[in-house]
Amino acid sequence: MSIATSVLSDLLQSLPYLRPQLYFKASLTALSHAMEDQVLAATLFEPLIIASFQRERFYRQEAHRYQRLAERSNQIYVLSAPETDFTNSSEYYEKVAFEHDDGLTQEWHLVVIAENYATCLVCRENLGSIAKNKPFPDVNPGLDIDTARRFEGIWTSERGVSLKAAQLLLDRIEIYRPDLVGKIGDARRRFGLGEPRNSGAKLNSEYACDIDTDPFVQRLVTYLQASQYKLHKAYRSIAAQARKERLINSISTAIRRSLDPHEVLQVAAEELGQHMGAGRCLIYRAQATQAKAIIEHEFLMPGIVSVFGQTWELENNPLFRQIVTQEEGICVANTLLDPLIKNSVALSAIAKKLAIRSWVMEPVLYQGRLLGIVELHYCNLPPHECQPGELDLVKAIATQVGAAFIQAEAYANLEELNKQLEALDRTRSNLIAITGHELRTPLSTIQVCLESLASEPDMPQELQQVMLETALSDSERMRKLVQDFLTLSNLESGRVEWHPESLALEECVELSLSRLRTRPTMEKPPQIKTQIDQNLPLVKADGDWLVEVLAKLIDNACKFTPPQGEINIQAHRNGKQMVEVTVADTGRGIEPNRLEIVFDRFYQEEGALRRTTSGTGLGLAICRQIVNGWGGEIWAESTGKDQGSQFHFTIPIV
């Protein structure tokens, strides 16, 4: 048996003065938990609780909470469409199973009735949200599309509305569970459900809410704080990345502006020392076989002793010898405790004389050859524990310093050096242009939408819906931009942990295609075909990252292929140890002289601000880092403009 009608519709018809509002799933989750926490706080005496979940999988996430609620009352009813073992039962509370074609499968209800308290949440999933989810019922509900689901309905603490909602739901429960008629009758008599009322007047609350509502408020505040923390964390990450980019760009600008290595290295010492908060920053030339070095470039905080122009012994310096052996930097958190410092008379004397409490040394390397040293001294301070991000930044600056050293030695190769600097300038310019365009545009759109909604309360509901959908779409666009920046940063810095496993390639292709299907888009995608060789052996790779590569290559093909075009995904065994995957399209194509640089960071064929497709130019760069991570190769082929393109990559066989 199933009932096609909507509880929300019945409620609005009975109480025509009610006006439904729009809610996102995340908001409904917070409200539901807040209502449940009010009951768990033991401020209500044996309340009536009715909860309706759309699917059993949503109920399972809350089952433990309802077992706790059952300790507060014996009038608890939980409704859900079964998917595995959910059936009519009365173990902890009353379970009510309904059919998959029942109207309740599109609704979300929670009603709490007590002697001195009443509240209800009655919502129905928005038709647009249902349409986006309906073609793909097997999509994992944990994906981002689930959190963006929209509902319209009523949330109120008005007792009359809550009683009416409870009455409508209990009527349905009696149909599903006739064996509960007696128990439901007790609830009706206790709370006066079904008694005649004046239908022409608004149902005002008959009982004042004199209970402590702090549990409800605290849950909502906690939810808001968590959301603000996530937003603040994202902003901090963007700001930290921007500071690093500005630091590297300032040194890069100095390199481009001057061929004098002394000027470049002095800029590097000052910028790095200030950014890292060190008392002293030194940069000097040093080779692996060198016995002494002269301090040529120095940054000092006020009150710190200068060592500029001094000659330092390297031959008997344990820190320097360890750098030469390992070709890695050293971070001494506390010079008073570190054995390398304590066991060296010379180093102990230097640390004491110069008041060095923490000591960082990073080699300046070029193609495995030691060119110099970057040192940071933290003086007269508590021990400084270097964080991974700080060490990565010092390494990046050391790389820039290495470029300056090589520049001083490479006057004969000036033309090649200029090409490298032009590439660096393109990267910087693209980063500024793309970041400005991709962040400013959606931020402006979101601001306009929210200002319009705030300043025009009488705006038609259809236009309000358009505004909300636009703001949501642009916020998702910003999230993906930040995620791509962080992903590439983690891949390039080696902070990704790989988890290789045996995988069936065909399953990974299907997962990547499901991402495309679940992504909202205004245009019809091109036709996609797959040609996977039969009996293809299992591959060995990290499954999540393999799906990411496939999804980004397919998404790239969709961007540059018209709707009437075609995308073909092929896979075959390439030699004895590799499987070769090809994503081919009939789209715009690539000029032969650009087949290598399309994998560079921030590369945009049309230019950062003139392009007709959105994106950061990071997708192919991310793919290259991932494929290189499992020991494969990736390359592109195309015969020219409007001739289509093919992207190939290899995966090791198990």
XYZ file of C-alpha atoms in Angstrom:
654
model
C 0.000 0.000 0.000
C 1.224 3.533 -0.730
C -0.116 7.072 -0.470
C 0.770 9.487 -3.242
C -0.343 12.684 -1.529
C 2.048 15.070 0.231
C 1.918 15.800 3.966
C 3.256 19.303 3.264
C 0.478 19.952 0.728
C -2.175 18.705 3.181
C -0.734 20.946 5.914
C -0.688 24.050 3.694
C -4.231 23.336 2.535
C -5.457 23.015 6.132
C -3.584 26.147 7.283
C -3.579 28.514 4.264
C -1.841 31.345 6.136
C 1.426 29.341 6.222
C 4.159 30.335 3.758
C 6.793 27.708 2.907
C 10.488 28.633 2.947
C 13.524 27.248 1.093
C 16.071 25.118 3.001
C 19.279 23.324 2.023
C 19.896 19.837 3.348
C 22.728 21.048 5.606
C 20.328 23.496 7.280
C 17.684 20.813 7.794
C 20.261 18.502 9.342
C 21.259 21.187 11.842
C 17.614 21.966 12.687
C 16.752 18.275 13.138
C 19.700 17.672 15.429
C 18.841 20.783 17.430
C 15.232 19.569 17.913
C 16.477 16.116 18.958
C 19.033 17.616 21.360
C 16.219 19.537 23.030
C 14.562 16.204 23.845
C 17.838 14.534 24.879
C 18.475 17.352 27.335
C 15.707 15.777 29.493
C 13.660 18.985 29.590
C 10.569 17.382 28.016
C 8.349 14.786 29.717
C 7.562 11.787 27.456
C 7.061 13.786 24.255
C 5.477 12.535 21.034
C 8.174 12.323 18.343
C 7.473 11.520 14.675
C 10.391 11.377 12.199
C 10.030 10.616 8.494
C 13.170 9.820 6.485
C 13.118 9.568 2.700
C 15.334 6.471 2.514
C 16.669 3.901 4.923
C 20.251 5.055 4.339
C 19.367 8.470 5.819
C 17.691 6.770 8.789
C 20.748 4.587 9.449
C 22.867 7.706 10.017
C 20.520 8.718 12.864
C 19.524 5.325 14.306
C 21.791 5.659 17.346
C 20.214 9.023 18.210
C 16.710 7.547 18.129
C 17.751 4.726 20.424
C 18.779 7.408 22.911
C 15.523 9.291 22.329
C 13.607 6.070 23.054
C 14.900 6.305 26.629
C 12.935 9.571 27.011
C 9.558 8.459 25.634
C 7.562 5.471 24.368
C 5.730 7.608 21.802
C 8.381 7.620 19.050
C 7.555 6.784 15.432
C 10.168 6.502 12.639
C 9.099 6.193 8.972
C 11.373 5.270 6.070
C 11.433 3.578 2.662
C 13.300 0.269 3.168
C 16.479 -0.517 1.246
C 17.909 -3.474 3.195
C 16.454 -4.639 6.523
C 14.161 -1.770 7.557
C 10.719 -3.270 8.365
C 7.703 -2.634 10.555
C 8.802 -3.358 14.131
C 8.533 -2.160 17.741
C 11.952 -2.975 19.203
C 13.187 0.383 20.570
C 10.537 2.555 18.969
C 7.879 2.137 16.317
C 9.300 1.610 12.822
C 6.976 2.197 9.865
C 8.070 1.105 6.376
C 6.441 2.608 3.274
C 6.714 1.863 -0.456
C 9.267 3.496 -2.779
C 6.515 5.178 -4.817
C 4.952 6.714 -1.714
C 4.800 10.509 -1.484
C 6.854 10.363 1.709
C 9.959 9.406 -0.296
C 10.232 13.048 -1.368
C 9.606 14.540 2.095
C 11.442 15.141 5.353
C 9.468 15.448 8.627
C 10.264 15.817 12.299
C 7.553 16.659 14.846
C 8.051 17.014 18.619
C 4.988 17.524 20.881
C 5.110 17.869 24.676
C 2.853 19.401 27.309
C 4.766 22.698 27.319
C 6.631 22.542 24.027
C 5.898 21.933 20.357
C 7.917 22.278 17.163
C 7.777 20.736 13.706
C 9.765 20.527 10.493
C 7.717 19.537 7.417
C 9.542 19.788 4.075
C 9.349 18.422 0.563
C 12.340 18.139 -1.749
C 12.436 20.843 -4.418
C 11.423 19.635 -7.883
C 14.644 20.985 -9.421
C 16.734 19.142 -6.854
C 14.837 15.899 -7.539
C 15.335 16.253 -11.292
C 19.101 16.600 -10.864
C 19.327 13.485 -8.686
C 16.702 11.283 -10.381
C 18.734 10.099 -13.427
C 21.501 8.811 -11.157
C 19.919 6.978 -8.212
C 23.089 5.007 -7.532
C 25.270 8.037 -6.911
C 26.982 7.959 -3.536
C 24.898 10.165 -1.190
C 28.092 11.441 0.406
C 29.016 13.410 -2.702
C 28.758 17.216 -2.788
C 25.518 16.999 -4.790
C 23.810 15.560 -1.691
C 24.651 18.556 0.518
C 23.280 20.909 -2.137
C 19.803 19.309 -2.198
C 17.059 21.867 -1.670
C 13.766 21.532 0.216
C 10.749 23.779 0.634
C 8.537 23.651 3.671
C 7.713 24.813 7.187
C 9.781 24.960 10.356
C 7.916 26.491 13.302
C 7.379 26.331 17.051
C 3.715 27.318 16.713
C 1.802 24.677 18.660
C -1.264 24.644 16.423
C 0.803 23.937 13.310
C 2.798 21.232 15.109
C -0.394 19.520 16.315
C -1.846 19.557 12.802
C 1.355 18.083 11.348
C 1.351 15.362 14.020
C -2.294 14.569 13.263
C -1.592 14.168 9.513
C 1.368 11.876 10.142
C -0.441 9.755 12.736
C -3.316 9.284 10.256
C -0.823 7.779 7.818
C 0.841 5.637 10.457
C -2.538 4.105 11.342
C -2.896 3.056 7.694
C 0.608 1.517 7.569
C 0.459 0.003 11.083
C -3.144 -0.818 12.072
C -1.738 -2.651 15.085
C -0.750 0.700 16.610
C -4.278 2.174 16.701
C -4.498 1.865 20.495
C -1.098 3.417 21.125
C -1.787 6.244 18.679
C -5.147 6.798 20.351
C -3.350 7.384 23.669
C -1.207 10.063 22.017
C -4.253 11.714 20.426
C -6.088 11.911 23.755
C -3.066 13.141 25.680
C -2.238 16.019 23.319
C -5.753 16.759 22.022
C -5.002 15.747 18.426
C -7.971 15.825 16.084
C -10.136 18.058 18.307
C -12.201 20.666 16.364
C -10.714 24.145 16.064
C -11.659 27.467 14.531
C -10.396 27.051 10.954
C -10.894 30.722 10.109
C -8.320 32.038 12.562
C -4.606 31.538 12.876
C -3.726 28.733 15.318
C -1.809 30.573 18.004
C 0.112 28.701 20.688
C -2.087 27.642 23.577
C 0.759 26.959 25.938
C 3.732 29.157 26.654
C 7.090 27.523 26.033
C 8.571 27.701 29.540
C 11.362 25.143 29.083
C 15.088 25.773 28.742
C 15.805 26.037 24.999
C 19.590 26.274 25.424
C 20.208 22.749 23.959
C 18.415 23.761 20.766
C 20.312 27.061 20.502
C 23.674 25.486 21.334
C 23.319 22.926 18.530
C 22.608 25.667 15.987
C 25.462 27.812 17.289
C 27.830 24.833 17.097
C 26.789 24.227 13.507
C 27.360 27.891 12.606
C 30.753 27.883 14.319
C 31.797 24.769 12.390
C 30.772 26.398 9.117
C 32.657 29.590 9.994
C 35.743 27.559 10.960
C 35.759 25.779 7.599
C 35.415 29.091 5.774
C 38.117 30.710 7.902
C 40.426 27.749 7.295
C 39.954 28.052 3.536
C 40.654 31.805 3.669
C 43.784 31.222 5.748
C 45.028 28.672 3.246
C 44.436 31.057 0.346
C 46.118 33.925 2.226
C 49.157 31.777 3.110
C 49.471 30.653 -0.491
C 49.189 34.265 -1.658
C 51.957 35.349 0.739
C 54.223 32.598 -0.555
C 53.483 33.558 -4.155
C 54.236 37.228 -3.408
C 57.530 36.276 -1.770
C 58.621 34.079 -4.672
C 57.393 36.690 -7.183
C 59.412 39.450 -5.512
C 62.581 37.374 -5.833
C 61.649 36.387 -9.386
C 61.147 40.078 -10.218
C 64.578 40.884 -8.843
C 66.077 38.118 -10.975
C 64.386 39.504 -14.094
C 65.239 43.108 -13.275
C 68.944 42.657 -12.701
C 71.772 40.475 -13.915
C 73.774 41.418 -10.815
C 73.636 38.339 -8.557
C 74.535 40.401 -5.471
C 71.388 42.501 -5.834
C 69.203 39.435 -6.411
C 70.574 37.506 -3.424
C 70.284 40.501 -1.088
C 66.593 40.824 -2.021
C 66.147 37.080 -1.359
C 67.813 37.304 2.072
C 65.694 40.286 3.151
C 62.365 38.903 1.863
C 62.918 35.414 3.312
C 64.181 36.675 6.670
C 61.203 39.007 7.118
C 58.641 36.424 5.999
C 60.023 33.685 8.269
C 60.470 35.984 11.288
C 64.114 34.987 11.700
C 66.639 37.140 13.568
C 69.243 36.573 10.874
C 69.121 35.259 7.295
C 72.325 34.434 5.441
C 72.971 33.459 1.823
C 76.463 32.569 0.672
C 78.249 30.573 -2.027
C 79.594 27.154 -1.062
C 80.630 24.045 -2.967
C 80.899 20.503 -1.638
C 84.715 20.541 -1.655
C 85.040 24.073 -0.302
C 86.825 24.570 3.060
C 85.692 28.145 3.740
C 82.912 30.521 2.733
C 82.476 34.288 2.920
C 79.131 35.656 4.162
C 78.045 37.843 1.243
C 74.347 38.511 1.881
C 72.647 39.112 5.221
C 69.338 40.213 6.710
C 69.199 41.273 10.366
C 66.471 42.077 12.839
C 67.198 45.070 15.117
C 69.587 44.224 17.945
C 71.101 41.149 16.227
C 74.877 40.925 15.726
C 76.041 41.101 12.080
C 78.358 38.518 10.506
C 78.501 40.152 7.069
C 81.896 39.730 5.390
C 83.120 37.121 7.868
C 84.822 33.897 6.740
C 83.202 30.696 8.054
C 84.930 27.358 8.341
C 83.109 24.598 6.409
C 85.553 21.714 6.381
C 85.029 20.822 10.054
C 81.397 21.976 10.260
C 79.190 18.907 11.054
C 76.018 20.628 9.805
C 77.598 21.490 6.456
C 79.111 18.004 6.045
C 75.690 16.391 6.707
C 74.085 18.614 4.051
C 76.776 17.604 1.539
C 76.221 13.915 2.310
C 72.425 13.876 2.344
C 71.700 16.779 -0.062
C 68.870 17.759 2.290
C 68.311 20.692 4.609
C 68.718 20.585 8.400
C 66.447 22.083 11.040
C 67.904 22.302 14.563
C 65.039 23.134 16.898
C 67.205 23.723 19.999
C 70.957 24.294 19.748
C 71.321 23.651 23.478
C 70.160 20.041 23.082
C 71.118 19.001 19.550
C 74.020 16.470 19.586
C 75.639 17.859 16.403
C 75.977 21.269 18.067
C 76.897 20.003 21.555
C 79.635 17.697 20.224
C 81.273 20.417 18.108
C 83.334 23.008 19.955
C 83.291 25.372 16.966
C 79.521 25.204 16.445
C 78.807 25.551 20.159
C 80.954 28.679 20.244
C 79.187 30.170 17.196
C 75.733 29.421 18.606
C 76.654 30.993 21.951
C 78.381 34.046 20.460
C 75.591 34.798 17.980
C 72.754 33.814 20.391
C 71.409 31.214 17.938
C 68.646 29.176 19.601
C 67.198 27.491 16.470
C 69.150 26.941 13.252
C 67.936 26.146 9.737
C 70.324 25.359 6.864
C 69.068 24.647 3.340
C 71.366 23.727 0.429
C 71.147 25.615 -2.843
C 71.345 22.841 -5.445
C 71.341 22.792 -9.204
C 71.202 19.436 -10.993
C 72.650 17.754 -7.912
C 75.530 20.248 -7.620
C 75.871 22.301 -4.432
C 76.046 26.019 -5.203
C 75.467 27.652 -1.835
C 73.693 27.712 1.518
C 70.657 29.533 2.906
C 70.687 29.896 6.718
C 68.029 31.110 9.157
C 68.989 31.951 12.758
C 66.318 32.373 15.464
C 68.093 34.335 18.174
C 67.253 35.020 21.857
C 63.877 33.309 21.440
C 62.215 30.119 22.661
C 63.051 27.167 20.360
C 61.390 27.505 16.956
C 59.758 24.345 15.567
C 59.712 24.624 11.769
C 56.471 23.513 10.151
C 56.417 21.510 6.874
C 54.981 24.500 5.001
C 57.826 26.719 6.226
C 60.482 24.218 5.139
C 58.799 23.929 1.744
C 58.964 27.694 1.382
C 62.662 27.771 2.302
C 63.263 25.052 -0.298
C 61.376 27.110 -2.883
C 63.452 30.181 -2.095
C 66.628 28.111 -2.224
C 65.565 27.051 -5.707
C 65.190 30.709 -6.678
C 68.581 31.478 -5.151
C 70.025 28.648 -7.200
C 68.625 30.325 -10.298
C 70.430 33.500 -9.300
C 73.736 31.625 -8.828
C 73.364 29.968 -12.201
C 72.484 33.322 -13.755
C 75.797 34.723 -12.589
C 77.600 31.810 -14.279
C 75.504 31.742 -17.448
C 76.141 34.993 -19.330
C 77.106 32.831 -22.321
C 73.659 31.175 -22.228
C 71.688 34.394 -21.847
C 69.143 33.535 -24.569
C 68.127 30.280 -22.893
C 67.970 32.025 -19.534
C 65.627 34.674 -20.955
C 63.273 31.936 -22.167
C 63.108 30.520 -18.660
C 62.362 33.952 -17.211
C 59.630 34.546 -19.802
C 58.027 31.246 -18.812
C 58.217 32.289 -15.159
C 56.637 35.632 -16.047
C 53.819 33.871 -17.924
C 53.164 31.675 -14.922
C 53.057 34.671 -12.591
C 50.853 36.684 -14.940
C 48.489 33.770 -15.509
C 48.291 33.141 -11.773
C 47.349 36.775 -11.106
C 44.909 36.967 -14.030
C 43.251 33.613 -13.435
C 43.030 34.046 -9.664
C 41.604 37.538 -10.070
C 39.114 36.489 -12.731
C 38.046 33.134 -11.258
C 37.615 34.511 -7.729
C 36.372 38.048 -8.391
C 33.672 37.080 -10.911
C 31.818 34.502 -8.746
C 32.264 36.672 -5.643
C 30.640 39.586 -7.446
C 27.773 37.380 -8.632
C 27.192 35.955 -5.141
C 27.230 39.468 -3.659
C 24.690 40.763 -6.192
C 22.377 37.778 -5.610
C 22.506 38.059 -1.820
C 22.060 41.842 -1.866
C 19.051 41.457 -4.138
C 17.496 38.835 -1.866
C 18.133 40.980 1.219
C 16.879 44.273 -0.245
C 13.868 43.015 -2.197
C 11.693 40.882 0.094
C 8.776 40.994 -2.380
C 10.809 39.467 -5.197
C 8.859 36.667 -6.963
C 9.698 33.209 -5.631
C 10.828 32.055 -9.090
C 13.384 34.871 -9.243
C 14.495 34.134 -5.673
C 15.122 30.539 -6.732
C 17.228 31.717 -9.684
C 19.253 33.985 -7.386
C 19.898 31.186 -4.883
C 20.877 28.703 -7.583
C 23.259 31.233 -9.147
C 24.931 31.995 -5.808
C 25.234 28.265 -5.047
C 26.736 27.524 -8.480
C 29.344 30.276 -8.158
C 30.292 29.259 -4.606
C 30.873 25.705 -5.905
C 33.038 27.167 -8.672
C 35.169 28.952 -6.063
C 35.445 25.770 -3.994
C 36.745 23.826 -6.992
C 39.286 26.565 -7.759
C 40.673 26.468 -4.211
C 40.632 22.650 -4.247
C 42.667 22.558 -7.490
C 45.232 24.970 -6.023
C 45.608 22.860 -2.874
C 45.684 19.561 -4.786
C 48.481 20.693 -7.117
C 50.401 22.212 -4.203
C 50.236 18.940 -2.250
C 51.234 16.870 -5.299
C 54.187 19.093 -6.205
C 55.435 19.290 -2.615
C 55.268 15.514 -2.130
C 52.756 15.706 0.745
C 50.419 13.152 -0.876
C 50.349 9.627 0.540
C 49.856 7.066 -2.228
C 47.805 3.933 -1.550
C 48.318 1.643 -4.568
C 45.921 -1.271 -4.993
C 44.813 -3.744 -7.657
C 42.065 -2.161 -9.757
C 39.787 -3.027 -12.661
C 40.195 -0.152 -15.118
C 36.632 -0.423 -16.429
C 35.203 0.282 -12.957
C 37.394 3.377 -12.615
C 36.186 4.652 -16.009
C 32.553 4.198 -14.927
C 33.192 6.099 -11.675
C 34.766 9.002 -13.565
C 31.816 9.125 -15.986
C 29.381 9.185 -13.056
C 31.045 12.396 -11.878
C 30.275 13.986 -15.231
C 26.655 12.852 -15.091
C 26.091 14.213 -11.592
C 27.633 17.597 -12.325
C 25.012 20.263 -13.118
C 25.596 21.821 -16.571
C 23.722 24.066 -18.928
C 24.896 22.326 -22.108
C 24.416 18.820 -23.406
C 27.757 16.957 -23.264
C 29.177 15.264 -26.379
C 28.543 11.573 -26.958
C 30.991 9.457 -24.938
C 32.015 5.945 -26.005
C 34.272 3.447 -24.254
C 36.400 0.732 -25.854
C 38.089 -1.310 -23.137
C 39.925 -4.425 -24.325
C 38.492 -7.668 -23.043
C 40.642 -9.581 -20.545
C 42.527 -6.395 -19.730
C 44.793 -7.145 -16.737
C 44.364 -5.417 -13.385
C 46.351 -2.221 -12.911
C 48.190 -1.061 -9.809
C 47.493 2.519 -8.754
C 45.785 4.630 -6.110
C 42.097 4.265 -7.020
C 40.987 7.760 -5.977
C 43.760 9.450 -7.946
C 43.203 7.240 -11.007
C 39.537 8.260 -11.085
C 40.660 11.894 -10.669
C 42.915 11.668 -13.760
C 40.167 10.084 -15.870
C 37.575 12.618 -14.689
C 39.800 15.613 -15.453
C 40.747 14.332 -18.933
C 37.091 13.626 -19.774
C 36.059 17.016 -18.406
C 38.789 18.686 -20.477
C 37.559 16.894 -23.598
C 33.962 17.989 -22.910
C 35.026 21.635 -22.565
C 36.597 21.783 -26.028
C 34.249 19.452 -27.929
C 30.888 20.688 -29.290
C 27.687 18.838 -28.235
C 27.477 17.166 -31.642
C 31.049 15.881 -31.293
C 32.296 12.596 -29.839
C 34.643 11.477 -27.061
C 36.181 8.014 -27.156
C 37.825 6.338 -24.135
C 40.100 3.427 -25.065
C 42.387 1.138 -23.089
C 44.755 -1.629 -24.187
C 47.855 -3.379 -23.004
C 51.026 -1.496 -23.979
C 53.981 -3.826 -23.731
C 54.399 -6.266 -20.842
C 54.125 -3.986 -17.829
C 51.793 -1.135 -18.782
C 48.178 -0.436 -19.758
C 47.719 2.582 -22.035
C 44.553 4.664 -21.691
C 43.486 7.164 -24.382
C 40.858 9.905 -24.131
C 40.243 11.122 -27.699
C 37.881 13.857 -28.855
C 36.755 15.499 -32.088
C 37.019 19.016 -30.665
C 39.219 22.066 -31.046
C 42.554 20.290 -31.280
C 46.034 21.506 -30.282
C 48.773 23.106 -32.346
C 51.728 20.673 -32.645
C 54.164 23.147 -31.062
C 51.990 23.301 -27.924
C 51.607 19.599 -27.165
C 54.164 19.772 -24.337
C 53.246 23.069 -22.685
C 49.545 22.150 -22.302
C 50.632 20.258 -19.166
C 52.221 23.378 -17.609
C 50.571 25.067 -14.660
C 48.079 27.821 -15.515
C 48.395 27.185 -19.251
C 45.436 28.672 -21.137
C 45.305 28.286 -24.933
C 42.995 31.285 -25.338
C 44.608 33.522 -22.752
C 43.593 34.041 -19.159
C 40.878 36.624 -19.783
C 39.775 35.948 -23.382
C 38.943 32.281 -23.081
C 35.463 30.969 -23.836
C 35.649 28.097 -21.320
C 36.115 28.445 -17.561
C 38.951 26.869 -15.613
C 42.292 27.543 -13.980
C 44.645 25.722 -16.337
C 45.600 23.370 -13.504
C 43.740 20.196 -14.558
C 46.374 18.771 -16.921
C 49.195 19.800 -14.569
C 47.471 17.833 -11.791
C 47.082 14.831 -14.129
C 50.808 14.881 -14.946
C 51.777 14.954 -11.263
C 49.440 12.032 -10.461
C 50.576 9.860 -13.391
C 54.240 10.538 -12.591
C 53.470 9.558 -8.996
C 52.680 5.943 -9.945
C 55.552 5.752 -12.457
C 53.536 6.251 -15.639
C 53.793 8.654 -18.570
C 51.293 11.134 -20.001
C 51.356 12.889 -23.361
C 49.109 14.588 -25.924
C 48.696 14.140 -29.686
C 46.923 16.311 -32.250
C 47.310 17.133 -35.933
C 46.318 20.762 -35.458
C 43.465 23.171 -34.965
C 39.927 21.724 -35.275
C 41.411 18.232 -35.797
C 40.611 16.853 -32.355
C 43.123 15.704 -29.755
C 44.154 12.539 -27.928
C 45.510 12.359 -24.380
C 47.382 9.169 -23.467
C 48.686 7.925 -20.132
C 50.077 4.625 -18.864
C 49.402 2.641 -15.682
C 51.526 -0.224 -14.320
C 50.055 -3.720 -14.526
C 49.740 -5.722 -11.305
